[in-house]
Short mmCIF file of C-alpha atoms and ligand atoms in Angstrom, two decimals:
data_model
loop_
_atom_site.label_atom_id
_atom_site.label_comp_id
_atom_site.label_asym_id
_atom_site.label_seq_id
_atom_site.Cartn_x
_atom_site.Cartn_y
_atom_site.Cartn_z
CA MET A 1 -0.22 0.20 0.11
CA THR A 2 1.12 3.30 0.00
CA GLU A 3 2.37 5.55 2.43
CA GLU A 4 -0.68 7.90 2.08
CA SER A 5 -3.38 4.86 2.37
CA LEU A 6 -1.31 3.11 5.20
CA ARG A 7 -2.06 6.23 7.42
CA TRP A 8 -5.85 6.26 5.80
CA ILE A 9 -8.41 4.01 4.12
CA ARG A 10 -10.36 6.42 2.26
CA ASN A 11 -14.41 5.87 0.88
CA PHE A 12 -14.20 5.71 -2.53
CA VAL A 13 -16.97 7.19 -4.96
CA ASP A 14 -17.82 8.50 -8.88
CA GLY A 15 -14.41 7.36 -9.28
CA GLN A 16 -12.54 9.87 -6.80
CA PHE A 17 -11.27 8.96 -3.34
CA VAL A 18 -13.56 11.31 -0.77
CA GLU A 19 -11.23 13.18 1.52
CA PRO A 20 -10.98 11.93 4.73
CA GLU A 21 -12.51 13.18 7.78
CA GLU A 22 -11.06 12.97 11.86
CA ALA A 23 -14.15 13.10 13.25
CA HIS A 24 -15.68 10.57 11.82
CA SER A 25 -13.26 7.73 11.73
CA PHE A 26 -12.41 3.98 13.06
CA ALA A 27 -9.20 2.21 13.57
CA THR A 28 -8.55 -0.54 12.06
CA ILE A 29 -5.94 -3.05 13.69
CA ASP A 30 -4.08 -6.00 12.65
CA PRO A 31 -5.29 -9.49 14.36
CA ALA A 32 -1.55 -10.20 14.65
CA THR A 33 -0.65 -7.49 16.75
CA GLY A 34 -3.40 -5.90 17.94
CA ALA A 35 -1.74 -2.98 17.09
CA ALA A 36 -3.49 -0.24 15.16
CA PHE A 37 -2.58 0.13 11.99
CA ALA A 38 -4.68 2.33 9.51
CA SER A 39 -7.78 4.72 10.21
CA VAL A 40 -10.42 4.24 8.50
CA HIS A 41 -13.20 7.19 6.94
CA GLU A 42 -16.72 6.12 8.44
CA ALA A 43 -18.79 6.95 5.39
CA ASP A 44 -21.83 8.77 6.61
CA ARG A 45 -25.56 8.34 5.23
CA THR A 46 -24.91 11.39 2.61
CA LEU A 47 -21.08 9.96 1.44
CA VAL A 48 -23.45 6.60 0.73
CA ASP A 49 -25.99 8.48 -0.76
CA ARG A 50 -23.32 10.31 -3.46
CA ALA A 51 -22.57 6.60 -3.90
CA VAL A 52 -25.50 5.21 -4.81
CA VAL A 53 -26.52 8.35 -6.54
CA ALA A 54 -22.97 8.30 -8.66
CA ALA A 55 -23.67 4.03 -9.12
CA ARG A 56 -26.97 5.04 -10.67
CA ARG A 57 -25.51 8.05 -13.19
CA ALA A 58 -22.60 5.35 -13.84
CA LEU A 59 -25.15 2.81 -15.57
CA ASP A 60 -27.79 5.88 -16.82
CA ALA A 61 -24.24 7.39 -18.56
CA GLY A 62 -23.51 4.12 -20.74
CA TRP A 63 -22.36 1.35 -18.52
CA ALA A 64 -25.46 -0.97 -18.75
CA ARG A 65 -25.20 -0.47 -23.05
CA THR A 66 -21.18 -1.34 -22.61
CA PRO A 67 -21.34 -4.13 -25.13
CA VAL A 68 -19.65 -7.60 -23.30
CA ARG A 69 -16.53 -7.86 -24.84
CA GLU A 70 -15.63 -3.93 -23.42
CA ARG A 71 -16.89 -4.97 -20.09
CA THR A 72 -14.65 -8.44 -19.59
CA ALA A 73 -12.09 -6.84 -21.27
CA LEU A 74 -11.87 -4.19 -18.33
CA LEU A 75 -12.41 -7.15 -16.27
CA ARG A 76 -9.22 -8.98 -17.74
CA ARG A 77 -7.31 -5.69 -17.41
CA ALA A 78 -8.04 -5.22 -14.16
CA ALA A 79 -6.78 -9.48 -12.99
CA ASP A 80 -3.54 -8.39 -14.91
CA ARG A 81 -3.32 -4.98 -13.01
CA ILE A 82 -3.84 -6.99 -9.31
CA GLU A 83 -1.31 -9.14 -10.94
CA GLU A 84 1.14 -7.09 -10.95
CA ARG A 85 0.22 -5.16 -7.70
CA PHE A 86 0.24 -8.72 -6.52
CA GLU A 87 2.23 -8.17 -3.44
CA GLU A 88 0.30 -4.99 -2.35
CA PHE A 89 -2.66 -7.15 -2.04
CA VAL A 90 -0.90 -9.79 -0.09
CA ALA A 91 -0.03 -6.88 2.14
CA ALA A 92 -2.70 -5.14 2.96
CA GLU A 93 -4.94 -8.67 3.52
CA ILE A 94 -2.47 -9.42 5.84
CA ALA A 95 -2.56 -5.94 7.58
CA ASP A 96 -6.23 -6.41 7.79
CA THR A 97 -6.56 -10.33 8.68
CA GLY A 98 -3.21 -11.29 10.34
CA LYS A 99 -3.64 -14.42 7.94
CA PRO A 100 -0.62 -16.25 6.56
CA VAL A 101 1.68 -14.91 3.69
CA ARG A 102 1.71 -18.25 1.67
CA GLN A 103 -1.98 -18.52 2.07
CA ALA A 104 -2.61 -15.07 1.35
CA ARG A 105 -0.43 -15.43 -1.95
CA GLU A 106 -1.95 -18.59 -2.87
CA LEU A 107 -5.91 -18.23 -1.90
CA ASP A 108 -6.77 -15.07 -1.19
CA VAL A 109 -5.22 -13.10 -4.37
CA ALA A 110 -4.87 -16.01 -6.46
CA ARG A 111 -8.53 -16.34 -6.37
CA ALA A 112 -8.97 -12.79 -6.88
CA LEU A 113 -7.57 -13.34 -10.73
CA ALA A 114 -9.97 -16.23 -10.72
CA ASN A 115 -13.02 -14.48 -10.00
CA PHE A 116 -12.26 -12.02 -13.10
CA ARG A 117 -11.18 -13.93 -15.96
CA THR A 118 -13.55 -16.68 -15.09
CA PHE A 119 -16.28 -14.51 -14.99
CA ALA A 120 -15.02 -12.79 -17.86
CA ASP A 121 -15.68 -15.83 -19.99
CA VAL A 122 -18.99 -16.77 -18.44
CA VAL A 123 -20.06 -14.11 -19.12
CA ALA A 124 -18.75 -13.36 -22.74
CA ALA A 125 -19.87 -17.18 -23.46
CA ALA A 126 -23.39 -16.65 -21.80
CA GLY A 127 -26.24 -17.33 -24.84
CA GLN A 128 -30.29 -16.21 -24.80
CA GLU A 129 -32.89 -18.77 -24.22
CA SER A 130 -34.59 -18.62 -26.54
CA PHE A 131 -38.71 -21.30 -27.58
CA LEU A 132 -40.40 -21.62 -30.70
CA THR A 133 -43.92 -21.82 -29.64
CA GLU A 134 -46.76 -23.80 -31.45
CA LEU A 135 -49.94 -22.55 -31.34
CA PRO A 136 -53.31 -24.74 -32.70
CA GLY A 137 -53.85 -23.88 -36.02
CA GLY A 138 -50.47 -23.36 -36.99
CA ARG A 139 -49.58 -20.24 -35.72
CA ARG A 140 -45.46 -19.64 -34.44
CA ALA A 141 -44.53 -17.14 -32.35
CA LEU A 142 -40.68 -17.18 -30.76
CA ASN A 143 -40.02 -15.88 -27.49
CA TYR A 144 -36.71 -15.14 -26.55
CA ALA A 145 -35.36 -13.60 -23.60
CA VAL A 146 -32.91 -10.64 -23.18
CA ARG A 147 -30.83 -10.42 -20.34
CA LYS A 148 -30.63 -6.75 -18.68
CA PRO A 149 -28.52 -5.74 -15.91
CA LEU A 150 -30.33 -5.71 -12.22
CA GLY A 151 -29.26 -2.08 -11.64
CA VAL A 152 -27.19 -0.50 -8.54
CA VAL A 153 -26.10 -3.57 -6.70
CA ALA A 154 -25.49 -3.04 -2.86
CA VAL A 155 -22.30 -5.58 -2.25
CA ILE A 156 -22.05 -6.33 1.78
CA VAL A 157 -18.97 -8.70 2.57
CA PRO A 158 -17.22 -10.02 6.06
CA TRP A 159 -13.57 -10.49 6.66
CA ASN A 160 -12.96 -13.78 6.62
CA LEU A 161 -12.02 -13.84 2.93
CA PRO A 162 -11.93 -9.96 2.17
CA LEU A 163 -11.14 -10.02 -1.31
CA LEU A 164 -11.54 -13.21 -2.02
CA LEU A 165 -15.52 -12.57 -2.01
CA LEU A 166 -15.80 -9.16 -2.74
CA THR A 167 -14.53 -9.95 -6.41
CA TRP A 168 -16.36 -13.25 -6.13
CA LYS A 169 -18.93 -10.52 -6.23
CA VAL A 170 -17.78 -7.90 -8.09
CA ALA A 171 -16.42 -9.24 -11.05
CA PRO A 172 -20.43 -10.85 -12.11
CA ALA A 173 -21.80 -8.00 -10.90
CA LEU A 174 -19.75 -5.89 -13.56
CA ALA A 175 -19.42 -8.29 -15.89
CA CYS A 176 -23.49 -7.95 -16.17
CA GLY A 177 -23.15 -4.71 -16.54
CA ASN A 178 -24.37 -3.53 -12.79
CA ALA A 179 -22.79 -0.62 -11.04
CA VAL A 180 -21.68 -1.68 -7.56
CA VAL A 181 -21.44 0.43 -4.22
CA VAL A 182 -19.32 -2.31 -1.89
CA LYS A 183 -19.38 -2.54 2.21
CA PRO A 184 -15.97 -4.31 2.90
CA SER A 185 -15.55 -5.51 6.45
CA GLU A 186 -14.97 -2.98 8.86
CA GLU A 187 -12.69 -5.25 9.82
CA THR A 188 -10.79 -5.50 7.00
CA PRO A 189 -11.15 -1.93 4.96
CA ALA A 190 -7.83 -2.15 2.87
CA THR A 191 -8.11 -4.46 -0.59
CA ALA A 192 -11.58 -3.39 -1.13
CA THR A 193 -9.87 0.08 -1.15
CA LEU A 194 -6.92 -1.01 -3.53
CA LEU A 195 -9.14 -2.81 -5.59
CA ALA A 196 -10.68 0.99 -6.16
CA GLU A 197 -7.27 2.04 -7.13
CA VAL A 198 -6.85 -1.10 -9.69
CA PHE A 199 -10.01 0.08 -10.84
CA ALA A 200 -9.31 3.70 -11.65
CA GLU A 201 -5.85 2.39 -13.46
CA VAL A 202 -7.77 0.04 -16.08
CA GLY A 203 -9.94 2.50 -17.01
CA LEU A 204 -13.39 1.72 -15.41
CA PRO A 205 -15.72 4.76 -15.75
CA ALA A 206 -15.78 6.80 -12.88
CA GLY A 207 -19.36 5.72 -10.66
CA VAL A 208 -19.36 2.14 -11.74
CA TYR A 209 -17.25 0.25 -8.17
CA ASN A 210 -17.81 2.11 -5.58
CA VAL A 211 -16.43 1.31 -1.86
CA VAL A 212 -18.16 2.79 1.70
CA HIS A 213 -16.35 2.35 4.59
CA GLY A 214 -18.27 1.42 8.25
CA PHE A 215 -20.12 -0.97 10.32
CA GLY A 216 -23.23 -2.35 10.16
CA ALA A 217 -26.15 -1.40 12.41
CA ASP A 218 -26.95 3.02 11.94
CA SER A 219 -23.64 3.07 9.64
CA ALA A 220 -22.50 2.52 6.43
CA GLY A 221 -24.18 -0.90 6.38
CA GLU A 222 -27.93 -0.20 7.39
CA PHE A 223 -27.61 3.02 5.25
CA LEU A 224 -27.29 1.04 1.68
CA THR A 225 -29.31 -1.77 2.17
CA THR A 226 -32.27 0.39 3.15
CA HIS A 227 -31.34 2.71 0.15
CA PRO A 228 -34.24 3.40 -2.41
CA GLY A 229 -31.64 3.61 -5.04
CA ILE A 230 -30.72 0.44 -4.74
CA ASP A 231 -31.97 -3.36 -7.30
CA GLY A 232 -30.65 -5.71 -5.04
CA VAL A 233 -28.55 -6.65 -1.80
CA THR A 234 -26.06 -9.41 -2.55
CA PHE A 235 -24.84 -10.06 0.55
CA THR A 236 -22.54 -12.79 2.36
CA GLY A 237 -22.39 -13.11 6.29
CA SER A 238 -23.61 -14.42 8.92
CA SER A 239 -26.96 -15.79 9.19
CA ALA A 240 -28.40 -13.36 11.70
CA THR A 241 -27.64 -10.52 9.81
CA GLY A 242 -28.68 -11.55 6.35
CA SER A 243 -31.69 -12.19 8.09
CA HIS A 244 -31.86 -8.81 9.31
CA VAL A 245 -30.95 -7.07 5.92
CA MET A 246 -33.52 -9.31 4.30
CA LYS A 247 -36.36 -7.19 6.60
CA THR A 248 -34.43 -4.09 5.64
CA VAL A 249 -35.10 -4.48 1.68
CA ALA A 250 -38.65 -6.26 2.37
CA PRO A 251 -40.34 -3.27 2.56
CA ARG A 252 -38.74 -2.58 -1.62
CA VAL A 253 -38.86 -5.88 -2.23
CA ARG A 254 -35.43 -6.18 -4.29
CA PRO A 255 -33.54 -9.43 -4.50
CA VAL A 256 -31.03 -10.95 -2.32
CA SER A 257 -28.57 -13.12 -2.53
CA PHE A 258 -27.32 -14.33 0.63
CA GLU A 259 -24.08 -16.73 1.51
CA LEU A 260 -24.69 -17.16 5.40
CA GLY A 261 -23.04 -19.56 8.35
CA GLY A 262 -22.75 -23.04 8.32
CA LYS A 263 -22.01 -25.93 10.80
CA ASN A 264 -20.75 -28.02 7.77
CA ALA A 265 -20.05 -31.53 8.66
CA ALA A 266 -17.54 -34.39 7.59
CA VAL A 267 -18.81 -37.78 7.22
CA VAL A 268 -15.51 -40.21 7.55
CA PHE A 269 -16.24 -44.02 6.76
CA ASP A 270 -13.96 -46.98 8.04
CA ASP A 271 -12.95 -47.83 4.72
CA VAL A 272 -10.72 -44.51 3.39
CA ASP A 273 -7.19 -44.37 3.49
CA LEU A 274 -5.86 -42.33 6.77
CA ASP A 275 -3.53 -40.13 5.80
CA GLU A 276 -5.13 -39.01 2.34
CA ALA A 277 -8.55 -38.50 4.38
CA LEU A 278 -6.62 -36.94 7.65
CA ASP A 279 -4.75 -34.19 5.43
CA GLY A 280 -8.44 -33.34 3.68
CA LEU A 281 -9.61 -33.38 7.34
CA SER A 282 -7.60 -31.38 8.84
CA ARG A 283 -7.31 -28.64 5.93
CA SER A 284 -11.12 -28.10 6.46
CA VAL A 285 -11.20 -27.97 10.24
CA PHE A 286 -7.79 -25.76 10.34
CA THR A 287 -7.31 -23.44 7.16
CA ASN A 288 -7.67 -20.12 7.52
CA THR A 289 -7.79 -20.26 11.64
CA GLY A 290 -11.27 -22.55 10.63
CA GLN A 291 -12.66 -19.03 9.14
CA VAL A 292 -14.16 -20.34 6.11
CA CYS A 293 -17.68 -21.00 5.77
CA LEU A 294 -17.28 -24.04 4.45
CA CYS A 295 -15.26 -25.06 7.06
CA THR A 296 -15.83 -28.55 9.20
CA GLU A 297 -16.79 -28.11 12.61
CA ARG A 298 -18.56 -31.51 13.31
CA VAL A 299 -16.28 -34.57 12.20
CA TYR A 300 -18.55 -38.06 12.29
CA VAL A 301 -17.35 -40.81 12.47
CA GLN A 302 -17.01 -44.02 12.02
CA ARG A 303 -16.96 -46.26 15.27
CA GLY A 304 -13.97 -48.48 13.87
CA ILE A 305 -11.49 -45.72 13.11
CA PHE A 306 -12.63 -43.41 15.67
CA ASP A 307 -9.39 -43.90 18.14
CA GLU A 308 -6.80 -43.20 14.45
CA ILE A 309 -8.63 -40.85 13.28
CA ALA A 310 -9.13 -38.58 16.44
CA ASP A 311 -5.08 -39.40 17.20
CA GLY A 312 -4.12 -38.54 13.35
CA LEU A 313 -6.31 -35.24 13.84
CA VAL A 314 -4.25 -34.02 17.05
CA ALA A 315 -1.07 -34.82 15.31
CA ARG A 316 -1.88 -32.72 12.64
CA ALA A 317 -3.26 -30.03 14.78
CA GLN A 318 -0.63 -30.02 17.16
CA ASN A 319 2.10 -29.46 13.71
CA LEU A 320 0.54 -26.53 12.42
CA ARG A 321 3.16 -23.82 13.06
CA LEU A 322 1.06 -20.64 14.65
CA GLY A 323 3.02 -16.86 14.57
CA SER A 324 3.84 -13.91 12.72
CA PRO A 325 2.10 -13.88 8.93
CA MET A 326 5.13 -12.97 6.92
CA ASP A 327 6.93 -16.28 8.22
CA GLU A 328 6.29 -18.47 4.99
CA ALA A 329 6.51 -21.80 7.68
CA THR A 330 3.22 -20.38 9.09
CA THR A 331 0.01 -22.00 8.87
CA THR A 332 -2.31 -21.09 10.42
CA GLY A 333 -2.77 -16.98 12.01
CA PRO A 334 -4.60 -15.30 14.39
CA LEU A 335 -8.71 -15.22 15.04
CA ILE A 336 -9.67 -11.95 12.99
CA SER A 337 -10.68 -9.80 16.38
CA GLN A 338 -10.63 -9.70 20.98
CA ALA A 339 -13.79 -9.74 20.05
CA HIS A 340 -14.56 -12.73 18.22
CA ARG A 341 -12.11 -14.95 20.20
CA ARG A 342 -14.20 -13.92 23.10
CA LYS A 343 -16.49 -15.04 21.51
CA VAL A 344 -14.74 -18.28 20.54
CA LEU A 345 -13.76 -19.09 23.89
CA GLY A 346 -17.57 -18.63 25.28
CA TYR A 347 -17.82 -21.82 23.41
CA PHE A 348 -14.38 -23.26 25.01
CA GLU A 349 -16.53 -23.05 28.22
CA SER A 350 -19.73 -24.94 27.02
CA VAL A 351 -17.87 -27.15 25.96
CA ALA A 352 -16.77 -27.64 29.23
CA GLU A 353 -20.19 -27.33 30.91
CA SER A 354 -21.55 -30.19 28.41
CA GLY A 355 -18.93 -32.43 29.87
CA GLY A 356 -16.89 -32.65 26.53
CA GLU A 357 -12.91 -33.70 26.99
CA VAL A 358 -10.55 -31.85 25.18
CA LEU A 359 -8.28 -33.38 22.64
CA THR A 360 -5.61 -30.98 21.81
CA GLY A 361 -5.93 -26.92 22.08
CA GLY A 362 -8.48 -25.45 23.87
CA GLY A 363 -6.67 -21.56 25.19
CA ILE A 364 -4.58 -18.85 24.15
CA PRO A 365 -1.07 -19.37 23.11
CA GLU A 366 1.89 -18.02 23.99
CA LEU A 367 3.52 -16.68 20.96
CA GLY A 368 5.77 -14.38 22.75
CA ALA A 369 6.79 -10.46 21.53
CA ASP A 370 4.49 -8.44 20.12
CA LEU A 371 2.58 -11.05 18.75
CA ASP A 372 0.97 -11.69 22.55
CA GLY A 373 -1.79 -8.00 21.93
CA GLY A 374 -3.52 -10.39 18.94
CA SER A 375 -6.38 -12.30 18.63
CA TRP A 376 -4.60 -15.58 18.86
CA ILE A 377 -6.16 -19.06 20.00
CA GLU A 378 -4.86 -23.14 20.30
CA PRO A 379 -6.62 -25.08 17.01
CA THR A 380 -8.73 -27.31 19.47
CA LEU A 381 -10.22 -31.06 18.87
CA TRP A 382 -13.41 -32.42 21.21
CA THR A 383 -14.61 -35.25 21.94
CA GLY A 384 -17.38 -36.03 24.26
CA LEU A 385 -20.30 -33.78 22.91
CA THR A 386 -23.27 -34.77 20.86
CA ASN A 387 -25.83 -32.98 18.54
CA ALA A 388 -28.13 -31.60 21.21
CA ASP A 389 -24.72 -29.48 22.75
CA ARG A 390 -24.69 -26.00 21.45
CA ALA A 391 -21.03 -26.14 20.40
CA VAL A 392 -21.89 -28.59 17.82
CA ARG A 393 -24.93 -27.19 16.73
CA GLU A 394 -24.06 -22.92 16.58
CA GLU A 395 -21.23 -21.87 13.73
CA ILE A 396 -18.38 -20.80 16.22
CA PHE A 397 -16.63 -19.89 12.90
CA GLY A 398 -13.04 -20.81 14.67
CA PRO A 399 -9.80 -23.74 14.40
CA VAL A 400 -12.08 -26.33 15.88
CA ALA A 401 -14.19 -29.36 15.98
CA ALA A 402 -16.23 -31.91 17.19
CA LEU A 403 -15.98 -35.70 16.79
CA ILE A 404 -18.69 -38.12 17.18
CA PRO A 405 -18.77 -41.60 15.94
CA PHE A 406 -21.50 -43.04 14.30
CA ASP A 407 -21.98 -47.01 13.49
CA THR A 408 -23.82 -46.89 10.20
CA GLU A 409 -24.47 -45.44 7.17
CA ASN A 410 -28.13 -44.00 7.28
CA GLU A 411 -26.99 -42.55 11.29
CA ALA A 412 -24.56 -40.58 9.89
CA ILE A 413 -26.51 -39.05 7.18
CA ALA A 414 -29.16 -38.28 9.87
CA LEU A 415 -26.64 -36.78 11.97
CA ALA A 416 -25.08 -34.55 9.48
CA ASN A 417 -28.40 -33.01 8.24
CA ASP A 418 -29.65 -32.75 12.04
CA THR A 419 -28.82 -28.84 12.30
CA GLU A 420 -30.85 -25.64 10.59
CA TYR A 421 -27.57 -24.61 8.45
CA GLY A 422 -27.15 -26.38 5.46
CA LEU A 423 -24.02 -25.40 3.17
CA ALA A 424 -21.51 -27.60 2.52
CA ALA A 425 -20.98 -30.88 3.80
CA SER A 426 -17.15 -33.57 2.51
CA VAL A 427 -18.11 -37.48 2.77
CA TRP A 428 -14.44 -39.35 3.20
CA THR A 429 -15.09 -43.34 1.70
CA ASN A 430 -12.97 -45.49 -0.63
CA ASP A 431 -16.53 -47.10 -1.66
CA LEU A 432 -17.55 -44.80 -4.71
CA ARG A 433 -21.21 -45.48 -4.54
CA ARG A 434 -21.77 -44.82 -1.53
CA GLY A 435 -19.05 -41.55 -1.48
CA HIS A 436 -22.74 -40.64 -4.25
CA ARG A 437 -25.16 -42.45 -2.03
CA VAL A 438 -24.01 -39.92 0.36
CA ALA A 439 -22.93 -36.90 -0.44
CA HIS A 440 -26.86 -36.81 -2.31
CA ALA A 441 -27.92 -36.97 0.67
CA MET A 442 -26.62 -34.09 2.67
CA ASN A 443 -28.99 -31.02 2.66
CA VAL A 444 -26.01 -28.47 1.38
CA GLY A 445 -25.26 -26.20 -1.52
CA MET A 446 -22.22 -28.19 -1.46
CA SER A 447 -21.34 -31.73 -1.07
CA TRP A 448 -17.54 -32.94 -1.23
CA VAL A 449 -15.91 -36.59 -1.93
CA ASN A 450 -12.61 -37.40 -0.80
CA THR A 451 -11.82 -33.51 -0.54
CA TRP A 452 -13.04 -29.94 0.39
CA PHE A 453 -12.84 -26.76 -1.00
CA LEU A 454 -12.24 -27.70 -4.28
CA ARG A 455 -13.59 -24.97 -6.39
CA ASP A 456 -14.79 -24.98 -10.13
CA LEU A 457 -15.72 -21.55 -10.40
CA ARG A 458 -18.39 -22.49 -13.18
CA SER A 459 -20.21 -24.22 -10.35
CA PRO A 460 -23.54 -23.42 -8.10
CA PHE A 461 -22.03 -22.13 -4.96
CA GLY A 462 -24.53 -21.42 -2.05
CA GLY A 463 -26.53 -22.76 1.20
CA MET A 464 -29.78 -23.69 1.95
CA GLY A 465 -31.58 -23.31 5.40
CA LEU A 466 -30.17 -20.70 7.41
CA SER A 467 -26.67 -20.72 5.16
CA GLY A 468 -28.36 -18.70 2.88
CA ILE A 469 -30.48 -18.13 -0.66
CA GLY A 470 -29.75 -18.51 -4.31
CA ARG A 471 -26.73 -19.64 -5.38
CA GLU A 472 -23.44 -17.95 -6.83
CA GLY A 473 -20.85 -19.35 -9.94
CA GLY A 474 -20.90 -19.20 -13.03
CA GLU A 475 -25.03 -19.49 -14.19
CA SER A 476 -26.41 -18.59 -11.56
CA SER A 477 -24.43 -15.51 -11.02
CA LEU A 478 -25.60 -14.44 -14.27
CA HIS A 479 -29.46 -14.93 -13.15
CA PHE A 480 -28.23 -12.85 -10.19
CA TYR A 481 -27.06 -10.28 -11.55
CA THR A 482 -29.55 -9.85 -14.54
CA GLU A 483 -32.99 -9.29 -15.14
CA PRO A 484 -34.35 -10.93 -18.03
CA THR A 485 -37.35 -9.50 -20.64
CA ASN A 486 -39.36 -12.19 -22.07
CA VAL A 487 -40.06 -11.18 -25.93
CA CYS A 488 -42.98 -12.80 -27.51
CA VAL A 489 -42.96 -12.51 -31.36
CA GLN A 490 -46.06 -13.87 -33.65
CA LEU A 491 -44.77 -14.99 -36.41
P1 LIG B 501 -21.27 -10.55 9.96
O1 LIG B 501 -23.24 -10.57 9.39
O2 LIG B 501 -21.19 -9.73 11.19
O3 LIG B 501 -20.60 -8.86 9.11
C1 LIG B 501 -20.82 -9.52 7.15
C2 LIG B 501 -21.28 -7.63 6.82
O4 LIG B 501 -22.47 -7.13 7.17
C3 LIG B 501 -20.30 -6.35 6.93
O5 LIG B 501 -19.26 -6.28 6.54
C4 LIG B 501 -20.88 -6.12 8.30
O6 LIG B 501 -19.93 -4.92 8.47
C5 LIG B 501 -22.56 -6.05 7.57
N1 LIG B 501 -23.47 -6.23 8.28
C6 LIG B 501 -23.52 -6.28 9.71
N2 LIG B 501 -25.14 -5.29 10.09
C7 LIG B 501 -25.11 -5.09 9.59
C8 LIG B 501 -26.75 -4.00 8.76
N3 LIG B 501 -27.58 -3.99 9.86
N4 LIG B 501 -26.71 -4.26 7.88
C9 LIG B 501 -25.88 -4.23 6.59
N5 LIG B 501 -24.84 -4.52 7.10
C10 LIG B 501 -24.85 -5.25 7.84
O7 LIG B 501 -20.66 -11.38 9.38
P2 LIG B 501 -18.72 -11.69 10.00
O8 LIG B 501 -18.51 -11.68 11.10
O9 LIG B 501 -18.37 -10.24 9.06
O10 LIG B 501 -18.32 -12.43 8.38
C11 LIG B 501 -18.95 -13.67 9.06
C12 LIG B 501 -19.90 -14.82 8.73
O11 LIG B 501 -19.25 -14.62 7.54
C13 LIG B 501 -19.59 -16.44 9.44
O12 LIG B 501 -20.42 -16.32 9.96
C14 LIG B 501 -19.23 -17.18 7.90
O13 LIG B 501 -19.91 -17.98 7.97
C15 LIG B 501 -20.13 -15.97 6.62
N6 LIG B 501 -19.56 -15.79 5.84
C16 LIG B 501 -20.31 -17.06 4.62
C17 LIG B 501 -19.62 -17.47 3.36
C18 LIG B 501 -20.54 -17.51 2.53
O14 LIG B 501 -20.17 -17.84 1.63
N7 LIG B 501 -22.02 -18.63 2.88
C19 LIG B 501 -18.84 -16.97 3.17
C20 LIG B 501 -17.56 -16.04 4.11
C21 LIG B 501 -18.10 -15.72 5.54
#
């Protein structure tokens, strides 16, 4: 980041960075050290209004009618520019989240490039549906649907994978001809702001991409979702906030796309290749310190291999390297904030009250020096819990999992589906037919067999129940970010 943006993280409205106001600012904290590293200008209602008005003006001025090949060419240039400024994005993401440098490079920023390039391909290749309608008496008609941009889209994203989740929405929205007002998490404002620089550099018209910073209730988030000028909301965050946002847009009946929380299960059968399954399971529990909506927090293990899986996972948990994000050997970063750590520690207490047994972890690590001010937590595994316990029912969003035994396939399916969430599941077995069968039976948006978080960005992504409404990815994104007008011509 530049010297200037290190001191201030500014709003970006109508193609310009807005002069920050000291009186309306909050500090952003590096969760690895607990030190404040920048001031963020909190957008007030007037600034959010200016952003929405600018977005509408950009649409009307021609962005919505710009040929697809020009819009997608701009996305490709943005991807190329991020690639040129790759290490700046990596540094900004690390400053905000404390995540290990290897992950920031290989997952977060790499996926931003993939999001832009994939959606440029998907939108450029998209066709329109048409039907030749045959009526009695030999009359015929041609029906075809014209897809138009949804309009001004409010994009609200969380802190766990800030750039990845932001570009996952912004790329298809812009490719489809929408203008966006994005509200990054108050915890992680940096990369959305850096992206504004990139868009300005590649010549995206003013007003097509706007960034407003702030919190949710009575701040930029709510000012945005209640603004009468928005045509839809795409939101990733917790189920509770999603429910609230849904109420705020209900009076104006705007479409919503919701990617919400999860309480994801892994089901491990006794025919697995143990090492392969353990490596995959460990990744699914501990990636990003458990702060991925897709992370596994419930591991159901067939009784015959329960001890081997428990021992193998404990060994892998103890091998994780917590430490400075800039150290290439670090595998695991801190939680996002002290507040989030207090929430996770509350679940540690609830496990003790439920009579659960801690297999490993369960506390705050001592990492020494400047890291002691950070929001670190030990990777933690439990046994002795059941589906009735709070820590097995509620999303914790930390590097934690409960291991629970089962005997039969039907029992495993019932246990995994016994949740109000429905985001993701993984099934671990060497029996091909069982793998398919159990994966189908999971009441989730995404079911993996012998892997986890393996994504093809053209496939549908999202959840059911408390985990969300709608799907994004490939064609699903095109459906959300456009409105079809069906034209019927009598021939
Ligand atoms: P959160 O719901 O607290 O906040 C998400 C965003 O909403 C933030 O930008 C926040 O400022 C904003 N917000 C909060 N209240 C608002 C309001 N009243 N009106 C408008 N905006 C408001 O979530 P979080 O703690 O930032 O993120 C963690 C959650 O996100 C977890 O539940 C996780 O499972 C979920 N998540 C889901 C997915 C998915 O794809 N399903 C991906 C990542 C994270």
